[in-house]
Structure formats: C-alpha cells, structure tokens
JSON list of C-alpha atoms in Angstrom, two decimals:
[
{"chain": "A", "resi": 16, "resn": "MET", "atom": "CA", "xyz": [35.56, -62.95, -109.75]},
{"chain": "A", "resi": 17, "resn": "GLU", "atom": "CA", "xyz": [32.73, -63.57, -107.30]},
{"chain": "A", "resi": 18, "resn": "TYR", "atom": "CA", "xyz": [32.35, -61.66, -104.04]},
{"chain": "A", "resi": 19, "resn": "TRP", "atom": "CA", "xyz": [29.80, -61.07, -101.29]},
{"chain": "A", "resi": 20, "resn": "VAL", "atom": "CA", "xyz": [27.34, -58.19, -100.90]},
{"chain": "A", "resi": 21, "resn": "LYS", "atom": "CA", "xyz": [25.24, -57.52, -97.81]},
{"chain": "A", "resi": 22, "resn": "VAL", "atom": "CA", "xyz": [22.24, -55.17, -97.95]},
{"chain": "A", "resi": 23, "resn": "ILE", "atom": "CA", "xyz": [20.42, -53.87, -94.87]},
{"chain": "A", "resi": 24, "resn": "LEU", "atom": "CA", "xyz": [16.91, -52.69, -95.66]},
{"chain": "A", "resi": 25, "resn": "THR", "atom": "CA", "xyz": [15.00, -49.93, -93.90]},
{"chain": "A", "resi": 26, "resn": "ASP", "atom": "CA", "xyz": [12.80, -52.54, -92.18]},
{"chain": "A", "resi": 27, "resn": "LYS", "atom": "CA", "xyz": [16.01, -54.05, -90.69]},
{"chain": "A", "resi": 28, "resn": "GLU", "atom": "CA", "xyz": [15.91, -57.15, -92.92]},
{"chain": "A", "resi": 29, "resn": "GLU", "atom": "CA", "xyz": [19.39, -58.34, -93.97]},
{"chain": "A", "resi": 30, "resn": "LEU", "atom": "CA", "xyz": [20.07, -59.74, -97.42]},
{"chain": "A", "resi": 31, "resn": "ARG", "atom": "CA", "xyz": [23.41, -61.44, -98.10]},
{"chain": "A", "resi": 32, "resn": "TYR", "atom": "CA", "xyz": [24.57, -62.76, -101.45]},
{"chain": "A", "resi": 33, "resn": "ASN", "atom": "CA", "xyz": [27.83, -64.72, -101.52]},
{"chain": "A", "resi": 34, "resn": "ASN", "atom": "CA", "xyz": [28.30, -65.27, -105.25]},
{"chain": "A", "resi": 35, "resn": "VAL", "atom": "CA", "xyz": [27.89, -61.78, -106.72]},
{"chain": "A", "resi": 36, "resn": "VAL", "atom": "CA", "xyz": [29.44, -61.10, -110.10]},
{"chain": "A", "resi": 37, "resn": "ARG", "atom": "CA", "xyz": [28.48, -57.40, -110.30]},
{"chain": "A", "resi": 38, "resn": "HIS", "atom": "CA", "xyz": [26.45, -54.85, -108.38]},
{"chain": "A", "resi": 39, "resn": "THR", "atom": "CA", "xyz": [25.46, -51.41, -109.64]},
{"chain": "A", "resi": 40, "resn": "ILE", "atom": "CA", "xyz": [23.26, -48.46, -108.78]},
{"chain": "A", "resi": 41, "resn": "SER", "atom": "CA", "xyz": [21.22, -47.04, -111.64]},
{"chain": "A", "resi": 42, "resn": "ASP", "atom": "CA", "xyz": [22.10, -43.64, -113.14]},
{"chain": "A", "resi": 43, "resn": "ASP", "atom": "CA", "xyz": [19.03, -42.05, -111.53]},
{"chain": "A", "resi": 44, "resn": "MET", "atom": "CA", "xyz": [20.06, -43.54, -108.12]},
{"chain": "A", "resi": 45, "resn": "GLU", "atom": "CA", "xyz": [16.72, -45.34, -107.77]},
{"chain": "A", "resi": 46, "resn": "ILE", "atom": "CA", "xyz": [17.64, -49.02, -108.20]},
{"chain": "A", "resi": 47, "resn": "LEU", "atom": "CA", "xyz": [20.32, -51.33, -106.82]},
{"chain": "A", "resi": 48, "resn": "GLU", "atom": "CA", "xyz": [21.00, -54.26, -109.14]},
{"chain": "A", "resi": 49, "resn": "ILE", "atom": "CA", "xyz": [22.88, -57.33, -107.88]},
{"chain": "A", "resi": 50, "resn": "ASP", "atom": "CA", "xyz": [23.91, -59.93, -110.46]},
{"chain": "A", "resi": 51, "resn": "THR", "atom": "CA", "xyz": [24.73, -63.52, -109.55]},
{"chain": "A", "resi": 52, "resn": "PRO", "atom": "CA", "xyz": [25.37, -66.43, -111.94]},
{"chain": "A", "resi": 53, "resn": "LYS", "atom": "CA", "xyz": [21.78, -67.64, -111.43]},
{"chain": "A", "resi": 54, "resn": "GLU", "atom": "CA", "xyz": [19.71, -64.48, -110.91]},
{"chain": "A", "resi": 55, "resn": "VAL", "atom": "CA", "xyz": [19.45, -60.70, -111.06]},
{"chain": "A", "resi": 56, "resn": "ILE", "atom": "CA", "xyz": [18.14, -59.01, -107.91]},
{"chain": "A", "resi": 57, "resn": "ILE", "atom": "CA", "xyz": [16.59, -55.54, -108.20]},
{"chain": "A", "resi": 58, "resn": "ILE", "atom": "CA", "xyz": [16.07, -53.53, -105.00]},
{"chain": "A", "resi": 59, "resn": "PRO", "atom": "CA", "xyz": [14.62, -50.00, -104.90]},
{"chain": "A", "resi": 60, "resn": "MET", "atom": "CA", "xyz": [17.19, -47.69, -103.26]},
{"chain": "A", "resi": 61, "resn": "ARG", "atom": "CA", "xyz": [14.51, -46.11, -101.06]},
{"chain": "A", "resi": 62, "resn": "GLN", "atom": "CA", "xyz": [14.34, -49.49, -99.25]},
{"chain": "A", "resi": 63, "resn": "VAL", "atom": "CA", "xyz": [18.12, -49.68, -98.71]},
{"chain": "A", "resi": 64, "resn": "LYS", "atom": "CA", "xyz": [19.45, -48.39, -95.40]},
{"chain": "A", "resi": 65, "resn": "TYR", "atom": "CA", "xyz": [23.05, -49.33, -96.25]},
{"chain": "A", "resi": 66, "resn": "MET", "atom": "CA", "xyz": [25.08, -51.92, -98.07]},
{"chain": "A", "resi": 67, "resn": "MET", "atom": "CA", "xyz": [28.55, -53.39, -97.87]},
{"chain": "A", "resi": 68, "resn": "CYS", "atom": "CA", "xyz": [30.70, -55.56, -100.09]},
{"chain": "A", "resi": 69, "resn": "ASP", "atom": "CA", "xyz": [33.95, -57.50, -100.07]},
{"chain": "A", "resi": 70, "resn": "ALA", "atom": "CA", "xyz": [36.78, -54.94, -100.22]},
{"chain": "A", "resi": 71, "resn": "SER", "atom": "CA", "xyz": [38.98, -57.32, -102.21]},
{"chain": "A", "resi": 72, "resn": "ILE", "atom": "CA", "xyz": [37.11, -56.34, -105.41]},
{"chain": "A", "resi": 73, "resn": "PHE", "atom": "CA", "xyz": [38.76, -52.92, -105.39]},
{"chain": "A", "resi": 74, "resn": "GLN", "atom": "CA", "xyz": [42.19, -52.68, -106.98]},
{"chain": "A", "resi": 75, "resn": "GLN", "atom": "CA", "xyz": [45.14, -52.41, -104.64]},
{"chain": "A", "resi": 76, "resn": "LYS", "atom": "CA", "xyz": [47.83, -49.81, -105.36]},
{"chain": "A", "resi": 77, "resn": "LYS", "atom": "CA", "xyz": [51.26, -51.35, -105.57]},
{"chain": "A", "resi": 78, "resn": "ALA", "atom": "CA", "xyz": [54.18, -49.41, -104.13]}
]
C-alpha cells in the first residue's frame, strides 16, 4: 500500500512524497526515514517542524 507523507521543515520548506511505502522515526528520535519504491529519504528530526500522512494507512475499527 502506498500513501502520501508531507514534511514541513523548520526553514518552512515543504516536502511531499506521494508514493511512500513506509515511514519511521528512529529509536533515538533523531532521524525520520521515508521509504519509497525508488529511494530512501533520511531527514534529521531537528529539522522537522511537523509532518502529516494519509490517515487511510491506519486500521479502522469495525463495529
């Protein structure tokens, strides 16, 4: 499943990736890793102001 991730950096630059397979934050909370089919993007968390992703990747509870 591919989804989008948008990252806003502290210098107000916006990065948007539309074909993300996985995104994770390292255990020490220092690195954001975004994986796409063609590349792996590594962003230091100190440069990230905030990020957002497609909410459809989270499981929905069925009643």
